[in-house]
Amino acid sequence: MTRLHTRNPVRSLLASCLILGSSFTVSATTQAPPSLALPVIPAPQQVLPSAASYTVNSRTVLSGSDEAARTVAAQFSQLLGKTSPLQLNLAEGKTNAATGIHFQLDPALADATEGSYQLDVAAQGIRIRAASTAGLFHGAMTLLQMLTPATGSDVAVPAVSITDAPRFSWRGFMLDSARHFQSVDDIKLLLDAMALHKLNVFHWHLTDDQGWRMEIKRYPKLTEVGSCRSPAGEAGVNADGTAHLYCGFYTQEQIRDVVAYAAARHITVVPEIDVPGHAQAAVAAYPEHGVVDGPTQPSANWGVNPYLFNPRDETLQFLENILAEVMQMFPGKYIHIGGDEAVKYQWQDSPQVQAYIRELGLKDEEALQSHMLKRLEKYLEAHDRKLIGWDEIIEGGLPPEATVMSWRGIEGGIEAATHGHDVVMTPGNTLYLDFLQTNLPDEPPGRPKFTSMQRIYAYDPVPEQLTAAQRKHVIGVQANMWTEHTRTFARLQHNVFPRMAALAEIAWTPLERKSYDDFLARLPAQLQRYKALGIGYGQTALSVAMKRQDDRAADKVTVELSNPLSYRDIRYTTDGSTPTAHSASYGAALTLPVPTTLTAQTFFNGKPLTDAPNRWVFDGASLLRRTDKTLATCPEGGRLQLRLEDDNPLEGPRDSFDVTIFNPCWLWEDAQLQDIASIKVRAGRIPYNFGLLKPEEAKRGYRKPVARHGEFEVRAGCHGRVLATAPLPEKPGKDGFIELQAPLRAGPEQVTDLCITFSGDTRPQMWVLDEITLQPRK
Ligand code: ACM
């Protein structure tokens, strides 16, 4: 990850705060096209009216002009069967049918962009034509969406003629299987979803400090040793004190299965073998290919770990031998060689490496990294493959033919394109899906500086600064699902969907056809398809967000409601019942007496967008209570806020906590203290397991403890007087939590910010706030 460290982390994190803050609005698309009417995502390039519509029903026959076209027809039929009541039959043999649904490979279209297709609806039937099977397949996905969701057995297809082609040739999605591991079936579900969205590159992050996940027959210890880590904290220890390991790798057979499954859906798998950094699991397996003496193990720390591969020929030979097996498993043109976040401490500290730099006549460690990558590029080129790497591969000299993946913003992409290199844009502050999708408290663990659907949708991968010739080097765009904080596949799906729909549209749809409002109108149908395909999309973005302002003196609360995606139809009740399309429509802030139960749900076209409404109970107790996820952070808390999971219990659900890891601190703004006698906190404790760069490490702070095990402290504002304090116990109770209560030290404050901290070193474990409650005088 990474993303704990960027070239200029403070600036980039700040920038993302500004952009991601509540003031962010989607820039109105200047010339919004007329509504496309078709519920298709990504929106096609051109939809024109045609002479006649056609009704598909169970008697409609599918056919194909040849074997490849018949294969697409069969895939279409299978997916249609899953997503609608329509079960269509495929005609025997090659046909040239003018009726039914006909897929036709048409060499006359050969000049068109790879992946393009033509779909025509006529009175006798529907015809999809393309020069390539990939084009036919994309056309099939469009028709599938035109027919679904369908509840009846007769589906009228509007009279249209669609001409469609992708904007970019690289429409990527990256999955991190190294930090947490997914099953082959999980990955197949993601590939199905990618196909539905017309994405065509699956970048598979298979090696990292925390795990080596790919069988290499010549070097079995890579997976014997490298595929298991002992998680930090309680999660790494069984009840009997033995290590509780987290393990997983893919056999070569499983990898071939994934590659074939992807290929059948016209998706290329690009494997990543990260060099020279993010190498701790590999070095744990083969220490002789590392730099420092002594054993290590796959890391339990997120962030930037120091382990580097050795730069010498023996290790480059080792890496080439690995790549030889990689190339046998992955037939695609590109192999990703990482290059990111290779902090050079180990090379700087090694007399042997320093001597080697001098021996090679190189300038510095960056040049040494470039030396390694250039040699690996030569090796790949000799086997007719291409090297792609993260934008750090620019430093020290780009390998001559390399493609650059721009993640630390867009600058790396601009620089590479300016020098004639192809680039894939994947800026972290827009396209990293470990950033949560809303700022709601019920988002799963991840990075709470959220990345909204609007932000992704508004992104144009082609930087304005580039000339027309340089723009051609932007071959595509990609979103990345890093999994440090994503332990389960359910959460992974929550993070990826529905944001993948916005990714699809920036990757495929021509700029002039993009319209966020139109996208919102098409999204509900896509959600129905997700359901039919078993895709567990996140519902938070579709739910209702609530902002409250309490007035405890008057026993009232003022509430603002909104939908994170900007759907406008919010219905609510105050009697506890579930809203319907006819319930009160939310217009402006509501002032409610206490107690009130407010229930609200987002609607579109008269239908609720979530499975369940949001419900808030505004009672006396709720006015006195806040949780970590509804509190602000103190400026001293540092900018790196994470939503971290409790590391215990080993099985079953775990709590999560919002915490600014550099200097944990929580802030209750404008707390009303008039009649308060004491303050109670509930807190948990989780491991501090982050590898940081030395300058960032220096920002880690905490208050010196006074009591033996430290104390919790509440101050009036971050620098005001101490309002309440109580000593901490040595460790949490059996349930992983503590509850502490401290009298409020009387003073002049009536309404003030409460700044909550726990003293003592945050390492190896840090206390984290779960809930704070004000206790009134009896
Ligand atoms: C990255 O996030 N380290 C590419």
PDB file of N, CA and C in Angstrom, residues 118-190:
ATOM      1  N   GLN A 118     -21.642  -3.265 -34.458  1.00  0.00           N
ATOM      2  CA  GLN A 118     -22.835  -2.595 -34.975  1.00  0.00           C
ATOM      3  C   GLN A 118     -24.034  -3.458 -34.574  1.00  0.00           C
ATOM      4  N   LEU A 119     -25.041  -2.807 -33.995  1.00  0.00           N
ATOM      5  CA  LEU A 119     -26.235  -3.562 -33.571  1.00  0.00           C
ATOM      6  C   LEU A 119     -27.456  -2.913 -34.219  1.00  0.00           C
ATOM      7  N   ASP A 120     -28.207  -3.690 -34.987  1.00  0.00           N
ATOM      8  CA  ASP A 120     -29.363  -3.145 -35.698  1.00  0.00           C
ATOM      9  C   ASP A 120     -30.622  -3.918 -35.347  1.00  0.00           C
ATOM     10  N   VAL A 121     -31.656  -3.152 -35.020  1.00  0.00           N
ATOM     11  CA  VAL A 121     -32.950  -3.767 -34.721  1.00  0.00           C
ATOM     12  C   VAL A 121     -33.861  -3.538 -35.918  1.00  0.00           C
ATOM     13  N   ALA A 122     -34.474  -4.609 -36.407  1.00  0.00           N
ATOM     14  CA  ALA A 122     -35.420  -4.502 -37.537  1.00  0.00           C
ATOM     15  C   ALA A 122     -36.660  -5.317 -37.189  1.00  0.00           C
ATOM     16  N   ALA A 123     -37.669  -5.233 -38.032  1.00  0.00           N
ATOM     17  CA  ALA A 123     -38.937  -5.902 -37.732  1.00  0.00           C
ATOM     18  C   ALA A 123     -38.751  -7.412 -37.625  1.00  0.00           C
ATOM     19  N   GLN A 124     -37.828  -7.999 -38.414  1.00  0.00           N
ATOM     20  CA  GLN A 124     -37.662  -9.466 -38.403  1.00  0.00           C
ATOM     21  C   GLN A 124     -36.700  -9.946 -37.327  1.00  0.00           C
ATOM     22  N   GLY A 125     -35.863  -9.043 -36.839  1.00  0.00           N
ATOM     23  CA  GLY A 125     -34.890  -9.535 -35.866  1.00  0.00           C
ATOM     24  C   GLY A 125     -33.818  -8.522 -35.536  1.00  0.00           C
ATOM     25  N   ILE A 126     -32.820  -9.003 -34.800  1.00  0.00           N
ATOM     26  CA  ILE A 126     -31.723  -8.136 -34.350  1.00  0.00           C
ATOM     27  C   ILE A 126     -30.431  -8.728 -34.904  1.00  0.00           C
ATOM     28  N   ARG A 127     -29.602  -7.859 -35.454  1.00  0.00           N
ATOM     29  CA  ARG A 127     -28.343  -8.339 -36.009  1.00  0.00           C
ATOM     30  C   ARG A 127     -27.190  -7.598 -35.342  1.00  0.00           C
ATOM     31  N   ILE A 128     -26.219  -8.374 -34.876  1.00  0.00           N
ATOM     32  CA  ILE A 128     -25.001  -7.771 -34.313  1.00  0.00           C
ATOM     33  C   ILE A 128     -23.846  -8.166 -35.215  1.00  0.00           C
ATOM     34  N   ARG A 129     -23.137  -7.167 -35.682  1.00  0.00           N
ATOM     35  CA  ARG A 129     -22.012  -7.433 -36.586  1.00  0.00           C
ATOM     36  C   ARG A 129     -20.746  -6.816 -36.011  1.00  0.00           C
ATOM     37  N   ALA A 130     -19.629  -7.486 -36.250  1.00  0.00           N
ATOM     38  CA  ALA A 130     -18.333  -6.947 -35.816  1.00  0.00           C
ATOM     39  C   ALA A 130     -17.236  -7.628 -36.613  1.00  0.00           C
ATOM     40  N   ALA A 131     -16.088  -6.947 -36.656  1.00  0.00           N
ATOM     41  CA  ALA A 131     -14.947  -7.550 -37.357  1.00  0.00           C
ATOM     42  C   ALA A 131     -14.265  -8.590 -36.482  1.00  0.00           C
ATOM     43  N   SER A 132     -14.444  -8.488 -35.163  1.00  0.00           N
ATOM     44  CA  SER A 132     -13.756  -9.421 -34.256  1.00  0.00           C
ATOM     45  C   SER A 132     -14.759 -10.075 -33.318  1.00  0.00           C
ATOM     46  N   THR A 133     -14.337 -11.206 -32.766  1.00  0.00           N
ATOM     47  CA  THR A 133     -15.203 -11.872 -31.792  1.00  0.00           C
ATOM     48  C   THR A 133     -15.378 -10.984 -30.558  1.00  0.00           C
ATOM     49  N   ALA A 134     -14.317 -10.262 -30.202  1.00  0.00           N
ATOM     50  CA  ALA A 134     -14.440  -9.354 -29.055  1.00  0.00           C
ATOM     51  C   ALA A 134     -15.547  -8.335 -29.309  1.00  0.00           C
ATOM     52  N   GLY A 135     -15.599  -7.796 -30.518  1.00  0.00           N
ATOM     53  CA  GLY A 135     -16.639  -6.829 -30.868  1.00  0.00           C
ATOM     54  C   GLY A 135     -18.021  -7.457 -30.745  1.00  0.00           C
ATOM     55  N   LEU A 136     -18.156  -8.678 -31.281  1.00  0.00           N
ATOM     56  CA  LEU A 136     -19.457  -9.369 -31.160  1.00  0.00           C
ATOM     57  C   LEU A 136     -19.836  -9.545 -29.696  1.00  0.00           C
ATOM     58  N   PHE A 137     -18.842  -9.889 -28.889  1.00  0.00           N
ATOM     59  CA  PHE A 137     -19.096 -10.113 -27.463  1.00  0.00           C
ATOM     60  C   PHE A 137     -19.571  -8.816 -26.790  1.00  0.00           C
ATOM     61  N   HIS A 138     -18.919  -7.706 -27.109  1.00  0.00           N
ATOM     62  CA  HIS A 138     -19.356  -6.428 -26.520  1.00  0.00           C
ATOM     63  C   HIS A 138     -20.778  -6.096 -26.990  1.00  0.00           C
ATOM     64  N   GLY A 139     -21.059  -6.390 -28.248  1.00  0.00           N
ATOM     65  CA  GLY A 139     -22.419  -6.166 -28.759  1.00  0.00           C
ATOM     66  C   GLY A 139     -23.427  -7.039 -28.010  1.00  0.00           C
ATOM     67  N   ALA A 140     -23.003  -8.266 -27.693  1.00  0.00           N
ATOM     68  CA  ALA A 140     -23.889  -9.164 -26.942  1.00  0.00           C
ATOM     69  C   ALA A 140     -24.183  -8.589 -25.558  1.00  0.00           C
ATOM     70  N   MET A 141     -23.169  -7.974 -24.941  1.00  0.00           N
ATOM     71  CA  MET A 141     -23.379  -7.379 -23.610  1.00  0.00           C
ATOM     72  C   MET A 141     -24.347  -6.200 -23.695  1.00  0.00           C
ATOM     73  N   THR A 142     -24.270  -5.461 -24.799  1.00  0.00           N
ATOM     74  CA  THR A 142     -25.214  -4.350 -24.982  1.00  0.00           C
ATOM     75  C   THR A 142     -26.637  -4.878 -25.128  1.00  0.00           C
ATOM     76  N   LEU A 143     -26.792  -5.885 -25.978  1.00  0.00           N
ATOM     77  CA  LEU A 143     -28.143  -6.423 -26.184  1.00  0.00           C
ATOM     78  C   LEU A 143     -28.679  -7.042 -24.893  1.00  0.00           C
ATOM     79  N   LEU A 144     -27.802  -7.716 -24.170  1.00  0.00           N
ATOM     80  CA  LEU A 144     -28.221  -8.295 -22.884  1.00  0.00           C
ATOM     81  C   LEU A 144     -28.822  -7.214 -21.992  1.00  0.00           C
ATOM     82  N   GLN A 145     -28.162  -6.063 -21.971  1.00  0.00           N
ATOM     83  CA  GLN A 145     -28.645  -4.978 -21.104  1.00  0.00           C
ATOM     84  C   GLN A 145     -29.935  -4.373 -21.658  1.00  0.00           C
ATOM     85  N   MET A 146     -30.092  -4.388 -22.982  1.00  0.00           N
ATOM     86  CA  MET A 146     -31.347  -3.869 -23.555  1.00  0.00           C
ATOM     87  C   MET A 146     -32.521  -4.788 -23.205  1.00  0.00           C
ATOM     88  N   LEU A 147     -32.220  -6.040 -22.903  1.00  0.00           N
ATOM     89  CA  LEU A 147     -33.291  -7.006 -22.616  1.00  0.00           C
ATOM     90  C   LEU A 147     -33.509  -7.214 -21.123  1.00  0.00           C
ATOM     91  N   THR A 148     -32.678  -6.630 -20.289  1.00  0.00           N
ATOM     92  CA  THR A 148     -32.794  -6.888 -18.850  1.00  0.00           C
ATOM     93  C   THR A 148     -32.764  -5.577 -18.067  1.00  0.00           C
ATOM     94  N   PRO A 149     -33.339  -5.509 -16.867  1.00  0.00           N
ATOM     95  CA  PRO A 149     -34.114  -6.611 -16.287  1.00  0.00           C
ATOM     96  C   PRO A 149     -35.470  -6.724 -16.978  1.00  0.00           C
ATOM     97  N   ALA A 150     -35.887  -7.964 -17.220  1.00  0.00           N
ATOM     98  CA  ALA A 150     -37.202  -8.191 -17.813  1.00  0.00           C
ATOM     99  C   ALA A 150     -37.963  -9.131 -16.898  1.00  0.00           C
ATOM    100  N   THR A 151     -39.180  -8.835 -16.664  1.00  0.00           N
ATOM    101  CA  THR A 151     -39.959  -9.721 -15.802  1.00  0.00           C
ATOM    102  C   THR A 151     -40.876 -10.598 -16.649  1.00  0.00           C
ATOM    103  N   GLY A 152     -41.314 -10.078 -17.788  1.00  0.00           N
ATOM    104  CA  GLY A 152     -42.238 -10.837 -18.627  1.00  0.00           C
ATOM    105  C   GLY A 152     -41.493 -11.726 -19.613  1.00  0.00           C
ATOM    106  N   SER A 153     -42.225 -12.481 -20.397  1.00  0.00           N
ATOM    107  CA  SER A 153     -41.590 -13.384 -21.349  1.00  0.00           C
ATOM    108  C   SER A 153     -41.528 -12.767 -22.749  1.00  0.00           C
ATOM    109  N   ASP A 154     -42.129 -11.589 -22.918  1.00  0.00           N
ATOM    110  CA  ASP A 154     -42.024 -10.864 -24.186  1.00  0.00           C
ATOM    111  C   ASP A 154     -41.333  -9.529 -23.912  1.00  0.00           C
ATOM    112  N   VAL A 155     -40.199  -9.314 -24.554  1.00  0.00           N
ATOM    113  CA  VAL A 155     -39.483  -8.058 -24.295  1.00  0.00           C
ATOM    114  C   VAL A 155     -39.353  -7.286 -25.608  1.00  0.00           C
ATOM    115  N   ALA A 156     -39.945  -6.106 -25.623  1.00  0.00           N
ATOM    116  CA  ALA A 156     -39.878  -5.293 -26.842  1.00  0.00           C
ATOM    117  C   ALA A 156     -38.555  -4.542 -26.860  1.00  0.00           C
ATOM    118  N   VAL A 157     -37.816  -4.706 -27.935  1.00  0.00           N
ATOM    119  CA  VAL A 157     -36.544  -3.993 -28.083  1.00  0.00           C
ATOM    120  C   VAL A 157     -36.811  -2.771 -28.951  1.00  0.00           C
ATOM    121  N   PRO A 158     -36.456  -1.590 -28.459  1.00  0.00           N
ATOM    122  CA  PRO A 158     -36.784  -0.387 -29.231  1.00  0.00           C
ATOM    123  C   PRO A 158     -36.088  -0.378 -30.589  1.00  0.00           C
ATOM    124  N   ALA A 159     -36.681   0.395 -31.500  1.00  0.00           N
ATOM    125  CA  ALA A 159     -36.154   0.489 -32.864  1.00  0.00           C
ATOM    126  C   ALA A 159     -34.917   1.375 -32.850  1.00  0.00           C
ATOM    127  N   VAL A 160     -33.763   0.752 -32.769  1.00  0.00           N
ATOM    128  CA  VAL A 160     -32.519   1.522 -32.737  1.00  0.00           C
ATOM    129  C   VAL A 160     -31.458   0.872 -33.601  1.00  0.00           C
ATOM    130  N   SER A 161     -30.505   1.702 -33.929  1.00  0.00           N
ATOM    131  CA  SER A 161     -29.329   1.221 -34.627  1.00  0.00           C
ATOM    132  C   SER A 161     -28.138   1.765 -33.830  1.00  0.00           C
ATOM    133  N   ILE A 162     -27.297   0.870 -33.339  1.00  0.00           N
ATOM    134  CA  ILE A 162     -26.193   1.280 -32.458  1.00  0.00           C
ATOM    135  C   ILE A 162     -24.864   1.078 -33.170  1.00  0.00           C
ATOM    136  N   THR A 163     -24.078   2.135 -33.177  1.00  0.00           N
ATOM    137  CA  THR A 163     -22.698   2.031 -33.657  1.00  0.00           C
ATOM    138  C   THR A 163     -21.825   2.288 -32.446  1.00  0.00           C
ATOM    139  N   ASP A 164     -20.986   1.315 -32.118  1.00  0.00           N
ATOM    140  CA  ASP A 164     -20.278   1.460 -30.841  1.00  0.00           C
ATOM    141  C   ASP A 164     -18.827   1.023 -30.974  1.00  0.00           C
ATOM    142  N   ALA A 165     -17.984   1.735 -30.244  1.00  0.00           N
ATOM    143  CA  ALA A 165     -16.552   1.414 -30.233  1.00  0.00           C
ATOM    144  C   ALA A 165     -15.966   1.959 -28.943  1.00  0.00           C
ATOM    145  N   PRO A 166     -14.945   1.294 -28.408  1.00  0.00           N
ATOM    146  CA  PRO A 166     -14.364   1.765 -27.148  1.00  0.00           C
ATOM    147  C   PRO A 166     -13.528   3.022 -27.325  1.00  0.00           C
ATOM    148  N   ARG A 167     -13.527   3.869 -26.297  1.00  0.00           N
ATOM    149  CA  ARG A 167     -12.654   5.053 -26.322  1.00  0.00           C
ATOM    150  C   ARG A 167     -11.196   4.630 -26.119  1.00  0.00           C
ATOM    151  N   PHE A 168     -10.960   3.682 -25.207  1.00  0.00           N
ATOM    152  CA  PHE A 168      -9.586   3.254 -24.905  1.00  0.00           C
ATOM    153  C   PHE A 168      -9.432   1.757 -25.115  1.00  0.00           C
ATOM    154  N   SER A 169      -8.199   1.359 -25.464  1.00  0.00           N
ATOM    155  CA  SER A 169      -7.959  -0.075 -25.664  1.00  0.00           C
ATOM    156  C   SER A 169      -7.642  -0.784 -24.340  1.00  0.00           C
ATOM    157  N   TRP A 170      -7.185  -0.029 -23.320  1.00  0.00           N
ATOM    158  CA  TRP A 170      -6.896  -0.635 -21.998  1.00  0.00           C
ATOM    159  C   TRP A 170      -7.976  -0.158 -21.038  1.00  0.00           C
ATOM    160  N   ARG A 171      -8.888  -1.056 -20.721  1.00  0.00           N
ATOM    161  CA  ARG A 171      -9.981  -0.733 -19.803  1.00  0.00           C
ATOM    162  C   ARG A 171      -9.814  -1.689 -18.624  1.00  0.00           C
ATOM    163  N   GLY A 172      -9.062  -1.210 -17.631  1.00  0.00           N
ATOM    164  CA  GLY A 172      -8.519  -2.135 -16.657  1.00  0.00           C
ATOM    165  C   GLY A 172      -9.161  -2.107 -15.279  1.00  0.00           C
ATOM    166  N   PHE A 173      -9.014  -3.235 -14.640  1.00  0.00           N
ATOM    167  CA  PHE A 173      -9.388  -3.365 -13.228  1.00  0.00           C
ATOM    168  C   PHE A 173      -8.285  -4.184 -12.567  1.00  0.00           C
ATOM    169  N   MET A 174      -7.722  -3.655 -11.464  1.00  0.00           N
ATOM    170  CA  MET A 174      -6.669  -4.372 -10.755  1.00  0.00           C
ATOM    171  C   MET A 174      -7.179  -4.954  -9.445  1.00  0.00           C
ATOM    172  N   LEU A 175      -6.802  -6.189  -9.204  1.00  0.00           N
ATOM    173  CA  LEU A 175      -7.158  -6.854  -7.950  1.00  0.00           C
ATOM    174  C   LEU A 175      -5.877  -7.210  -7.202  1.00  0.00           C
ATOM    175  N   ASP A 176      -5.822  -6.824  -5.941  1.00  0.00           N
ATOM    176  CA  ASP A 176      -4.708  -7.164  -5.051  1.00  0.00           C
ATOM    177  C   ASP A 176      -5.064  -8.476  -4.343  1.00  0.00           C
ATOM    178  N   SER A 177      -4.426  -9.559  -4.798  1.00  0.00           N
ATOM    179  CA  SER A 177      -4.650 -10.862  -4.156  1.00  0.00           C
ATOM    180  C   SER A 177      -3.522 -11.184  -3.192  1.00  0.00           C
ATOM    181  N   ALA A 178      -2.634 -10.222  -2.970  1.00  0.00           N
ATOM    182  CA  ALA A 178      -1.479 -10.465  -2.107  1.00  0.00           C
ATOM    183  C   ALA A 178      -1.781 -10.116  -0.654  1.00  0.00           C
ATOM    184  N   ARG A 179      -2.416  -8.979  -0.414  1.00  0.00           N
ATOM    185  CA  ARG A 179      -2.679  -8.563   0.972  1.00  0.00           C
ATOM    186  C   ARG A 179      -3.785  -9.428   1.561  1.00  0.00           C
ATOM    187  N   HIS A 180      -4.859  -9.585   0.807  1.00  0.00           N
ATOM    188  CA  HIS A 180      -5.860 -10.595   1.133  1.00  0.00           C
ATOM    189  C   HIS A 180      -6.114 -11.402  -0.129  1.00  0.00           C
ATOM    190  N   PHE A 181      -6.592 -12.595   0.093  1.00  0.00           N
ATOM    191  CA  PHE A 181      -6.621 -13.607  -0.959  1.00  0.00           C
ATOM    192  C   PHE A 181      -8.072 -13.880  -1.343  1.00  0.00           C
ATOM    193  N   GLN A 182      -8.321 -14.081  -2.639  1.00  0.00           N
ATOM    194  CA  GLN A 182      -9.672 -14.394  -3.089  1.00  0.00           C
ATOM    195  C   GLN A 182      -9.660 -15.768  -3.757  1.00  0.00           C
ATOM    196  N   SER A 183     -10.782 -16.459  -3.699  1.00  0.00           N
ATOM    197  CA  SER A 183     -10.850 -17.779  -4.337  1.00  0.00           C
ATOM    198  C   SER A 183     -10.964 -17.614  -5.848  1.00  0.00           C
ATOM    199  N   VAL A 184     -10.713 -18.702  -6.570  1.00  0.00           N
ATOM    200  CA  VAL A 184     -10.865 -18.674  -8.032  1.00  0.00           C
ATOM    201  C   VAL A 184     -12.307 -18.325  -8.401  1.00  0.00           C
ATOM    202  N   ASP A 185     -13.261 -18.857  -7.658  1.00  0.00           N
ATOM    203  CA  ASP A 185     -14.670 -18.533  -7.962  1.00  0.00           C
ATOM    204  C   ASP A 185     -14.952 -17.047  -7.756  1.00  0.00           C
ATOM    205  N   ASP A 186     -14.371 -16.461  -6.713  1.00  0.00           N
ATOM    206  CA  ASP A 186     -14.532 -15.014  -6.499  1.00  0.00           C
ATOM    207  C   ASP A 186     -14.008 -14.254  -7.714  1.00  0.00           C
ATOM    208  N   ILE A 187     -12.843 -14.674  -8.177  1.00  0.00           N
ATOM    209  CA  ILE A 187     -12.217 -13.966  -9.295  1.00  0.00           C
ATOM    210  C   ILE A 187     -13.053 -14.127 -10.563  1.00  0.00           C
ATOM    211  N   LYS A 188     -13.636 -15.300 -10.723  1.00  0.00           N
ATOM    212  CA  LYS A 188     -14.494 -15.497 -11.908  1.00  0.00           C
ATOM    213  C   LYS A 188     -15.708 -14.569 -11.867  1.00  0.00           C
ATOM    214  N   LEU A 189     -16.235 -14.353 -10.676  1.00  0.00           N
ATOM    215  CA  LEU A 189     -17.360 -13.412 -10.568  1.00  0.00           C
ATOM    216  C   LEU A 189     -16.926 -12.013 -11.003  1.00  0.00           C
ATOM    217  N   LEU A 190     -15.720 -11.626 -10.579  1.00  0.00           N
ATOM    218  CA  LEU A 190     -15.217 -10.303 -10.986  1.00  0.00           C
ATOM    219  C   LEU A 190     -15.014 -10.240 -12.503  1.00  0.00           C
TER     220      LEU A 190
END
